[in-house]
Short mmCIF file of C-alpha atoms and ligand atoms in Angstrom, two decimals:
data_model
loop_
_atom_site.label_atom_id
_atom_site.label_comp_id
_atom_site.label_asym_id
_atom_site.label_seq_id
_atom_site.Cartn_x
_atom_site.Cartn_y
_atom_site.Cartn_z
CA MET A 48 67.17 53.93 223.10
CA ALA A 49 63.43 55.63 223.38
CA HIS A 50 63.30 58.99 223.59
CA CYS A 51 61.66 61.25 226.02
CA LYS A 52 58.33 62.64 224.97
CA MET A 53 58.64 66.57 226.54
CA SER A 54 54.67 66.67 227.40
CA LEU A 55 54.91 70.14 228.49
CA ARG A 56 53.29 72.81 226.33
CA PRO A 57 55.31 75.51 225.55
CA ILE A 58 54.28 78.74 226.89
CA LYS A 59 52.29 80.43 224.52
CA THR A 60 50.46 83.68 225.14
CA ARG A 61 48.54 86.09 223.10
CA PHE A 62 46.99 89.13 222.36
CA ALA A 63 43.49 89.83 220.88
CA PRO A 64 42.76 93.24 220.80
CA SER A 65 39.32 94.20 218.70
CA PRO A 66 40.10 96.97 216.55
CA THR A 67 37.83 98.91 217.04
CA GLY A 68 39.95 102.23 217.56
CA LEU A 69 43.31 103.62 218.10
CA LEU A 70 45.47 101.52 220.78
CA HIS A 71 46.33 103.27 223.95
CA LEU A 72 48.44 102.86 227.49
CA GLY A 73 46.05 100.48 228.95
CA ASN A 74 46.21 98.25 225.59
CA ILE A 75 49.01 97.99 224.93
CA ARG A 76 50.11 96.96 228.49
CA THR A 77 48.24 94.24 228.08
CA ALA A 78 49.92 93.53 224.66
CA LEU A 79 53.49 94.18 226.53
CA PHE A 80 52.68 91.63 229.72
CA ASN A 81 52.04 88.95 227.41
CA TYR A 82 54.96 89.63 225.14
CA LEU A 83 57.74 89.86 228.74
CA LEU A 84 56.36 86.19 229.73
CA ALA A 85 56.51 84.67 226.12
CA ARG A 86 59.92 85.97 225.62
CA GLN A 87 60.56 84.71 229.22
CA ALA A 88 60.00 81.81 228.61
CA ARG A 89 61.13 81.38 225.03
CA GLY A 90 57.52 80.48 224.41
CA ILE A 91 55.63 82.03 221.50
CA PHE A 92 53.58 85.54 221.26
CA LEU A 93 50.58 85.05 219.48
CA LEU A 94 48.11 88.31 217.72
CA ARG A 95 44.96 87.83 216.90
CA LEU A 96 42.31 90.52 215.46
CA GLU A 97 39.24 90.47 217.10
CA ASP A 98 37.20 91.85 214.43
CA THR A 99 34.06 90.67 213.14
CA ASP A 100 31.99 91.24 210.57
CA ALA A 101 30.28 93.83 211.70
CA MET A 102 33.18 95.86 212.45
CA ARG A 103 33.47 98.97 210.40
CA GLY A 104 36.58 100.30 209.56
CA HIS A 105 38.90 98.03 211.40
CA GLU A 106 41.52 97.29 208.72
CA LYS A 107 42.44 101.03 209.73
CA TYR A 108 42.93 100.58 213.22
CA SER A 109 44.08 96.93 212.39
CA ARG A 110 46.74 97.74 210.45
CA ALA A 111 47.31 100.67 213.20
CA LEU A 112 47.95 98.30 216.33
CA GLU A 113 50.38 96.07 214.03
CA GLN A 114 52.61 99.49 213.81
CA ASP A 115 52.03 100.40 217.40
CA LEU A 116 53.33 97.03 218.12
CA ARG A 117 55.89 96.97 215.58
CA TRP A 118 56.59 100.39 216.80
CA LEU A 119 57.45 99.39 220.48
CA GLY A 120 59.29 96.05 219.95
CA LEU A 121 56.18 93.70 220.25
CA ASN A 122 56.84 91.56 217.66
CA TRP A 123 54.11 88.62 217.49
CA ASP A 124 55.97 85.49 215.91
CA GLU A 125 52.62 83.90 215.23
CA GLY A 126 49.75 85.99 213.83
CA PRO A 127 48.94 88.10 210.85
CA GLU A 128 51.53 88.57 208.36
CA ALA A 129 54.14 86.42 210.19
CA GLY A 130 51.80 83.26 209.41
CA GLY A 131 51.72 80.42 212.07
CA GLN A 132 50.21 76.98 211.26
CA HIS A 133 46.65 77.97 213.35
CA GLY A 134 45.18 80.84 211.36
CA PRO A 135 43.41 82.80 210.27
CA TYR A 136 44.15 84.25 212.54
CA ALA A 137 41.75 87.31 211.91
CA GLN A 138 38.40 86.28 213.08
CA SER A 139 36.44 87.87 210.61
CA GLU A 140 38.10 85.37 208.19
CA ARG A 141 37.37 82.03 210.89
CA GLY A 142 33.62 82.13 210.07
CA PRO A 143 33.20 78.34 208.93
CA ILE A 144 35.63 77.43 212.63
CA TYR A 145 32.54 78.95 214.22
CA LYS A 146 29.72 77.51 212.47
CA GLU A 147 31.27 73.64 213.20
CA TYR A 148 31.40 74.14 217.20
CA PHE A 149 28.17 75.83 216.97
CA ALA A 150 26.88 72.72 215.17
CA SER A 151 29.03 70.52 217.24
CA LEU A 152 26.99 72.13 220.37
CA GLU A 153 23.66 71.70 218.83
CA SER A 154 24.25 68.28 217.82
CA ARG A 155 24.80 66.87 221.17
CA ALA A 156 22.27 69.29 222.71
CA LEU A 157 24.26 71.00 224.53
CA ALA A 158 22.62 74.20 222.97
CA TYR A 159 19.63 75.05 221.93
CA PRO A 160 17.69 77.52 220.36
CA CYS A 161 16.33 80.71 222.34
CA PHE A 162 13.49 82.25 220.44
CA CYS A 163 12.62 84.86 223.83
CA SER A 164 12.95 88.52 222.40
CA GLU A 165 15.02 91.21 223.69
CA HIS A 166 11.73 92.81 225.54
CA GLU A 167 10.73 89.90 227.37
CA LEU A 168 14.56 89.10 228.34
CA ALA A 169 14.63 92.71 229.94
CA ILE A 170 11.36 92.09 232.08
CA ALA A 171 12.91 88.69 233.50
CA ARG A 172 15.92 90.21 234.30
CA LYS A 173 14.41 93.65 235.96
CA THR A 174 11.40 90.91 238.31
CA ALA A 175 14.50 88.64 239.09
CA LEU A 176 16.63 91.35 240.33
CA ALA A 177 13.53 92.83 242.40
CA ALA A 178 13.44 89.47 244.11
CA SER A 179 16.85 89.76 244.86
CA ARG A 180 17.46 86.95 242.48
CA PRO A 181 20.31 86.55 240.13
CA PRO A 182 19.71 87.98 236.44
CA ARG A 183 20.16 85.24 234.79
CA TYR A 184 18.48 83.88 231.83
CA THR A 185 15.29 82.00 233.61
CA GLY A 186 15.40 78.73 230.89
CA LYS A 187 11.88 79.53 229.15
CA CYS A 188 13.18 77.69 225.76
CA ARG A 189 15.16 75.39 227.87
CA ALA A 190 12.32 71.82 226.97
CA LEU A 191 11.01 72.44 223.67
CA SER A 192 10.44 70.36 221.77
CA THR A 193 12.00 69.66 218.11
CA GLN A 194 8.22 69.90 216.76
CA ASP A 195 8.06 73.58 218.36
CA ILE A 196 12.05 74.33 217.25
CA GLN A 197 10.74 74.04 213.98
CA ALA A 198 7.22 75.05 213.93
CA ARG A 199 8.72 78.19 215.36
CA PHE A 200 11.92 78.42 212.83
CA ALA A 201 9.01 77.46 209.97
CA ARG A 202 7.23 80.36 211.06
CA GLY A 203 10.63 82.44 210.61
CA GLU A 204 10.79 83.31 214.12
CA PRO A 205 14.32 84.76 214.86
CA ALA A 206 16.19 82.37 217.47
CA THR A 207 19.57 82.80 220.09
CA LEU A 208 21.48 79.61 220.05
CA ARG A 209 22.02 79.23 224.47
CA PHE A 210 24.76 76.85 225.81
CA ARG A 211 23.09 74.72 228.55
CA VAL A 212 24.55 75.48 232.00
CA GLU A 213 23.94 72.69 234.13
CA GLU A 214 22.53 73.16 237.67
CA GLY A 215 24.14 73.34 241.10
CA ARG A 216 27.56 73.23 240.03
CA THR A 217 30.44 75.26 240.54
CA VAL A 218 33.48 76.09 238.06
CA GLU A 219 36.41 76.85 240.31
CA PHE A 220 40.16 78.16 238.42
CA GLU A 221 43.28 79.19 239.76
CA ASP A 222 43.89 83.25 238.59
CA LYS A 223 47.19 83.99 238.55
CA VAL A 224 47.13 87.20 239.59
CA ARG A 225 43.63 87.11 241.77
CA GLY A 226 44.11 83.57 243.02
CA PRO A 227 41.49 81.00 243.30
CA GLN A 228 38.54 81.64 241.58
CA ILE A 229 35.07 79.71 242.11
CA PHE A 230 32.15 80.50 239.79
CA ARG A 231 28.36 78.97 241.24
CA THR A 232 26.71 77.96 238.08
CA ASP A 233 23.21 79.07 239.37
CA GLU A 234 24.08 82.21 238.88
CA ILE A 235 25.33 82.22 235.45
CA GLY A 236 22.56 80.53 234.21
CA ASP A 237 21.99 79.65 229.97
CA PHE A 238 24.18 82.52 227.90
CA ILE A 239 24.07 82.94 224.48
CA VAL A 240 26.93 81.92 222.22
CA ARG A 241 24.90 82.88 218.75
CA ARG A 242 23.04 86.12 218.52
CA SER A 243 19.75 86.10 216.42
CA ASP A 244 21.11 87.45 213.49
CA GLY A 245 23.67 84.92 213.16
CA THR A 246 26.78 86.56 214.61
CA PRO A 247 29.18 84.88 217.41
CA ALA A 248 28.98 86.26 220.96
CA PHE A 249 32.70 87.66 221.33
CA PHE A 250 33.38 85.32 224.38
CA PHE A 251 32.65 82.68 222.34
CA CYS A 252 35.09 82.79 218.92
CA ASN A 253 37.64 84.63 221.79
CA ALA A 254 37.86 81.20 224.18
CA ILE A 255 37.55 78.99 220.46
CA ASP A 256 40.30 80.76 219.13
CA ASP A 257 42.45 80.95 222.41
CA ALA A 258 41.68 76.47 222.62
CA LEU A 259 42.18 76.22 218.63
CA MET A 260 45.79 78.37 218.79
CA GLY A 261 47.21 76.44 221.54
CA VAL A 262 47.45 79.35 223.76
CA THR A 263 48.42 78.29 226.95
CA LEU A 264 48.58 81.40 229.39
CA VAL A 265 45.54 84.63 229.27
CA VAL A 266 46.98 87.06 230.38
CA ARG A 267 43.38 90.31 229.96
CA GLY A 268 42.14 93.22 231.90
CA GLU A 269 39.71 92.21 234.83
CA ASP A 270 36.89 93.49 232.71
CA HIS A 271 36.82 89.89 230.96
CA LEU A 272 36.67 87.73 234.57
CA THR A 273 33.16 87.41 234.74
CA ASN A 274 33.89 85.75 231.13
CA THR A 275 36.40 83.20 232.26
CA PRO A 276 33.71 80.60 233.67
CA ARG A 277 31.87 80.64 231.11
CA GLN A 278 34.33 79.93 228.15
CA ILE A 279 35.75 76.99 230.20
CA LEU A 280 32.13 75.73 230.48
CA LEU A 281 32.18 75.56 227.22
CA LEU A 282 35.68 74.89 226.54
CA LYS A 283 35.29 71.27 228.43
CA SER A 284 32.41 70.81 226.92
CA LEU A 285 33.77 70.77 223.53
CA GLY A 286 36.73 68.40 224.71
CA LEU A 287 39.04 71.79 223.71
CA PRO A 288 41.88 72.64 226.06
CA VAL A 289 41.40 75.70 228.80
CA PRO A 290 44.12 77.78 228.96
CA ALA A 291 45.80 79.47 232.38
CA TYR A 292 44.05 82.40 233.10
CA ALA A 293 45.45 86.21 234.67
CA HIS A 294 43.26 88.75 234.91
CA ILE A 295 44.94 92.44 235.37
CA ALA A 296 44.04 95.23 237.40
CA LEU A 297 42.62 98.60 235.00
CA VAL A 298 44.45 101.49 234.41
CA VAL A 299 42.87 104.11 235.71
CA GLY A 300 43.40 108.19 235.54
CA PRO A 301 45.53 109.63 238.34
CA ASP A 302 42.18 110.58 239.97
CA GLY A 303 41.18 106.94 240.29
CA ALA A 304 38.32 106.90 237.60
CA PRO A 305 38.69 104.71 234.27
CA LEU A 306 41.45 106.87 231.66
CA SER A 307 40.56 110.07 229.76
CA LYS A 308 42.01 111.87 227.34
CA ARG A 309 43.75 114.21 229.59
CA THR A 310 44.40 111.16 232.22
CA GLY A 311 45.85 108.40 230.17
CA SER A 312 43.92 107.06 227.46
CA ILE A 313 46.45 108.93 224.82
CA SER A 314 46.89 106.74 221.58
CA ILE A 315 49.82 105.36 221.01
CA GLU A 316 49.91 107.06 217.58
CA GLU A 317 49.99 110.73 219.75
CA LEU A 318 53.05 109.65 221.77
CA ARG A 319 54.66 108.32 218.82
CA THR A 320 54.49 111.61 217.25
CA ALA A 321 55.03 113.82 220.38
CA GLY A 322 58.44 112.43 220.39
CA PHE A 323 58.37 109.20 222.95
CA LEU A 324 60.64 106.80 222.77
CA PRO A 325 59.20 102.98 222.68
CA PRO A 326 62.19 101.86 225.41
CA ALA A 327 60.86 104.68 227.74
CA ILE A 328 56.22 103.36 227.31
CA SER A 329 57.84 99.68 227.51
CA ASN A 330 60.15 100.70 230.83
CA TYR A 331 57.11 102.85 232.03
CA LEU A 332 54.11 99.76 231.03
CA ALA A 333 56.20 97.46 232.38
CA ARG A 334 56.26 99.26 236.06
CA LEU A 335 52.40 100.26 235.86
CA GLY A 336 50.70 97.51 238.05
CA HIS A 337 53.89 95.56 238.29
CA THR A 338 56.73 95.69 240.05
CA TYR A 339 60.71 95.14 239.69
CA ASP A 340 63.38 94.50 241.98
CA ALA A 341 65.52 97.25 240.60
CA ASN A 342 64.21 100.78 239.45
CA ALA A 343 66.79 100.72 236.75
CA PHE A 344 65.86 101.53 233.56
CA MET A 345 65.91 98.51 231.20
CA ASP A 346 66.29 96.84 227.78
CA MET A 347 63.67 94.34 226.85
CA ASP A 348 65.35 91.00 227.53
CA ALA A 349 66.11 92.35 230.97
CA LEU A 350 62.02 93.70 230.99
CA ALA A 351 61.58 89.94 230.07
CA LYS A 352 63.71 88.24 232.08
CA ASN A 353 62.59 90.27 235.39
CA PHE A 354 58.66 89.74 235.15
CA ASN A 355 56.88 87.79 237.44
CA VAL A 356 53.13 87.62 236.97
CA SER A 357 53.30 87.13 241.15
CA ARG A 358 54.16 90.26 241.30
CA LEU A 359 50.95 91.70 238.99
CA HIS A 360 48.97 93.81 241.53
CA ARG A 361 45.54 93.45 242.40
CA ALA A 362 44.70 97.09 242.83
CA PRO A 363 44.27 99.50 239.78
CA ALA A 364 47.07 100.82 238.30
CA ARG A 365 47.64 104.60 238.24
CA TYR A 366 48.96 106.61 235.32
CA ASP A 367 51.12 108.90 236.10
CA GLU A 368 52.56 111.36 233.44
CA THR A 369 55.42 112.67 235.26
CA GLN A 370 56.92 108.74 235.81
CA LEU A 371 56.32 108.82 232.22
CA LEU A 372 58.30 111.50 231.48
CA TYR A 373 60.66 110.28 234.44
CA CYS A 374 61.54 106.69 231.81
CA GLN A 375 61.12 109.08 229.03
CA ARG A 376 64.64 111.01 230.28
CA GLU A 377 65.62 107.53 231.25
CA ALA A 378 65.90 106.32 228.16
CA ILE A 379 67.49 109.40 226.56
CA MET A 380 70.25 108.82 229.31
CA CYS A 381 70.85 105.67 228.12
CA LEU A 382 70.22 104.78 224.24
CA PRO A 383 73.30 104.51 221.99
CA SER A 384 73.85 108.33 220.61
CA ALA A 385 72.78 106.30 216.80
CA VAL A 386 69.65 106.03 218.47
CA LEU A 387 69.07 109.01 219.16
CA ARG A 388 70.40 110.83 215.97
CA GLU A 389 67.25 109.00 214.51
CA TRP A 390 65.09 109.42 216.81
CA MET A 391 65.94 113.25 216.52
CA GLY A 392 65.09 113.67 213.08
CA GLY A 393 65.93 115.44 209.35
CA GLU A 394 65.93 118.99 211.09
CA ILE A 395 68.58 118.73 213.26
CA LYS A 396 70.52 116.57 210.88
CA LYS A 397 70.52 119.60 208.66
CA LEU A 398 71.96 121.60 211.43
CA VAL A 399 74.39 119.23 213.24
CA PRO A 400 77.32 118.65 211.83
CA ASP A 401 78.46 114.99 210.97
CA ASP A 402 81.82 114.99 213.35
CA ARG A 403 79.67 116.97 216.34
CA PHE A 404 76.87 115.12 216.58
CA ASP A 405 78.41 112.35 219.10
CA ALA A 406 79.61 115.66 221.16
CA PHE A 407 76.10 117.17 220.59
CA ILE A 408 74.04 114.64 222.10
CA ASP A 409 76.37 113.98 225.15
CA ALA A 410 75.74 117.86 225.53
CA VAL A 411 72.36 118.06 225.79
CA ARG A 412 70.86 114.26 226.12
CA GLY A 413 70.97 115.22 230.05
CA ASN A 414 68.58 118.65 229.17
CA ILE A 415 65.59 117.36 226.92
CA PHE A 416 62.62 115.20 226.81
CA PHE A 417 61.65 115.28 223.10
CA PRO A 418 63.25 116.29 219.83
CA THR A 419 61.80 119.65 219.80
CA ASP A 420 64.57 120.03 222.65
CA ALA A 421 66.41 118.90 220.79
CA LEU A 422 66.37 120.83 217.42
CA ARG A 423 66.50 124.62 219.75
CA TRP A 424 69.68 123.31 221.27
CA ALA A 425 70.96 122.53 217.89
CA GLN A 426 69.60 125.77 216.83
CA ILE A 427 71.58 127.64 219.78
CA ALA A 428 74.30 125.65 219.36
CA PHE A 429 74.52 125.84 215.33
CA THR A 430 72.90 128.78 214.04
CA ASP A 431 73.45 132.92 214.65
CA LYS A 432 70.13 133.09 215.84
CA LEU A 433 69.53 133.47 219.02
CA VAL A 434 66.63 134.29 221.48
CA VAL A 435 67.49 135.58 224.54
CA SER A 436 65.16 135.66 227.38
CA GLN A 437 63.91 138.53 229.35
CA ALA A 438 65.75 136.52 232.56
CA ALA A 439 68.61 135.87 230.46
CA ARG A 440 68.28 140.08 229.03
CA GLU A 441 68.82 140.94 233.32
CA VAL A 442 71.42 138.42 233.99
CA ILE A 443 73.34 140.05 231.39
CA ALA A 444 72.78 143.88 232.41
CA ALA A 445 73.83 143.57 235.66
CA ALA A 446 76.83 141.81 235.05
CA GLY A 447 77.83 144.95 232.69
CA ARG A 448 79.99 145.11 229.76
CA ASP A 449 83.39 144.65 231.41
CA PHE A 450 82.68 141.57 232.84
CA PHE A 451 81.55 140.68 228.72
CA GLU A 452 84.90 142.31 227.76
CA ALA A 453 87.34 140.02 230.51
CA ALA A 454 85.17 137.11 229.43
CA ASN A 455 85.91 137.89 225.70
CA ARG A 456 89.52 138.05 226.22
CA ALA A 457 89.42 134.75 227.98
CA LEU A 458 87.57 133.48 225.14
CA GLU A 459 90.47 134.68 222.67
CA LYS A 460 93.51 133.18 224.99
CA HIS A 461 91.69 129.71 226.14
CA ASN A 462 89.54 128.96 223.04
CA THR A 463 86.84 127.04 223.61
CA ASP A 464 87.96 125.44 227.37
CA PHE A 465 85.16 126.54 229.11
CA LYS A 466 87.41 126.07 232.43
CA ALA A 467 90.46 127.98 231.57
CA ILE A 468 87.92 131.19 230.41
CA THR A 469 85.92 130.61 234.28
CA ASP A 470 89.30 130.78 236.02
CA THR A 471 90.37 133.84 234.19
CA VAL A 472 87.03 135.85 234.36
CA LYS A 473 87.09 135.07 238.39
CA GLN A 474 90.30 136.03 238.57
CA ALA A 475 90.13 139.28 236.68
CA ARG A 476 85.98 140.32 237.50
CA SER A 477 86.79 138.89 240.88
CA VAL A 478 83.57 137.08 240.40
CA SER A 479 82.19 133.83 241.53
CA GLY A 480 79.19 131.22 241.64
CA LYS A 481 76.25 132.42 240.15
CA SER A 482 77.65 135.79 239.36
CA LEU A 483 80.37 134.31 237.27
CA PHE A 484 78.29 131.62 235.45
CA GLN A 485 75.24 132.93 234.75
CA PRO A 486 75.80 135.57 233.15
CA LEU A 487 77.80 133.47 230.67
CA ARG A 488 75.19 131.45 230.44
CA ALA A 489 72.75 133.90 229.80
CA ALA A 490 75.40 135.31 227.37
CA LEU A 491 76.33 132.23 225.06
CA THR A 492 72.39 130.57 225.19
CA GLY A 493 69.52 133.27 225.69
CA GLU A 494 68.70 130.96 228.68
CA LEU A 495 69.59 130.52 232.29
CA ASP A 496 69.35 127.36 232.29
CA GLY A 497 70.57 124.26 230.22
CA PRO A 498 73.46 121.63 229.58
CA GLU A 499 76.92 122.10 230.42
CA ILE A 500 78.25 125.01 228.63
CA ALA A 501 81.73 123.55 229.09
CA SER A 502 79.90 120.82 226.60
CA LEU A 503 77.77 123.04 224.71
CA LEU A 504 81.31 125.72 223.63
CA PRO A 505 82.98 123.88 221.52
CA LEU A 506 80.23 123.56 219.70
CA ILE A 507 79.02 127.20 219.44
CA GLY A 508 82.90 127.59 218.65
CA VAL A 509 84.88 130.63 219.11
CA ASP A 510 83.25 133.31 216.47
CA ARG A 511 79.61 132.28 217.33
CA ALA A 512 80.62 133.09 221.47
CA ARG A 513 82.56 136.16 220.64
CA LYS A 514 79.63 137.42 219.44
CA ARG A 515 77.54 136.77 221.63
CA LEU A 516 79.56 138.05 224.93
CA SER A 517 80.14 141.67 222.67
CA ILE A 518 77.72 143.07 224.57
CA ASN A 519 77.05 147.14 223.83
N1 LIG B 158 39.27 91.24 221.89
C1 LIG B 158 38.88 91.60 223.79
C2 LIG B 158 39.25 92.69 224.09
O1 LIG B 158 39.90 93.56 223.47
C3 LIG B 158 39.64 90.35 224.21
C4 LIG B 158 40.22 90.49 225.49
C5 LIG B 158 40.45 88.99 225.99
O2 LIG B 158 42.31 89.25 225.29
O3 LIG B 158 39.74 87.95 225.42
O4 LIG B 158 38.42 93.07 224.88
#
């Protein structure tokens, strides 16, 4: 029996960062969306480093971004280290491939050398704008004769390579977020694909690589939208496949302005150092400019399964730190103790006995955001050191010595059974509600807020509790 040939290409998405700095929330959101889409379709998520030879210090940033992606669980199926059939996956190593395509464009007269200087081009742009014409290239070098070209090269004149754009046409494509797009070639004009120093233009390599690497869907920031018609023209002229595109709205600060350090352009590295949990970040970002039906915290599988391109917003996504903290809290509530234990770090492990760790986590998980918060509660529960806040001192003083004597008697009788202790003190001292609970919390923890005392007291233990309740 003849086999049915599958004509559908498996979905392949990619993240193609330029390693010029540390990744921040905006960049990593693009990576996350691409990752989720690939995972949802059981497709391939590819990583490509858009480094060029001219970039300085990119190795450091390349390693850093790989570390950030791994830390967030955005493991790529194809790319640096993972390997694959379409490498190399760093543009700095793909020079010979670009050369081939330049040669192909030149030999078929799809591109031509342009000798116009920066200065000339700037004047032409200004003139066009003053006359309310689109500031496209005038076409001055479009029809130079072969002799002319050779003579100018012989004189050592520098030239860029320009792609020839057919006039009077439109480039149309369906953007998966922004809907149908139409661009007039008359507004695009012939564009530079290779600079005069021989380096390829960004969008040239970017398009060639997407095609050669078999990328089927490009999800990227809308700042690249105007590159897309040029890339489509290029790919079609070279007979290369054109991927589908989804241009996502950018992330802005709460004030609507581009992200700044204060408003969310914090690097992933900084977030990691501060103690943010990877699932908190992925849950937050998967909802930044994208809507799920449910607000509940989800693991990566569920985030992927329920992700929907048609639910990506067109309006800019606003970074909101409160929401990020909310996701951090959700992650802490949902993650297994073993994960939180690792997250809390070595200092806490030294303070909390192994057999009390689960109880400690259950006691504090609703009251912490970061490992530093957990450390404070570990010190309160498992060391004799107690810092008593001014507010707590006042509550203790107001309750008075007789109250604490009753509390201590109840402790001797009921051990660390907090319910029984409070019932006893309530009867003995005729106090209830806040007047009963607050002085006990204040004396036992030095604070007026925090985890349930019923869960903390067994960790604090009778000896330490007795000392803390012995108020003179
Ligand atoms: N290297 C480009 C950037 O980081 C990639 C753009 C794209 O995703 O196509 O902005």
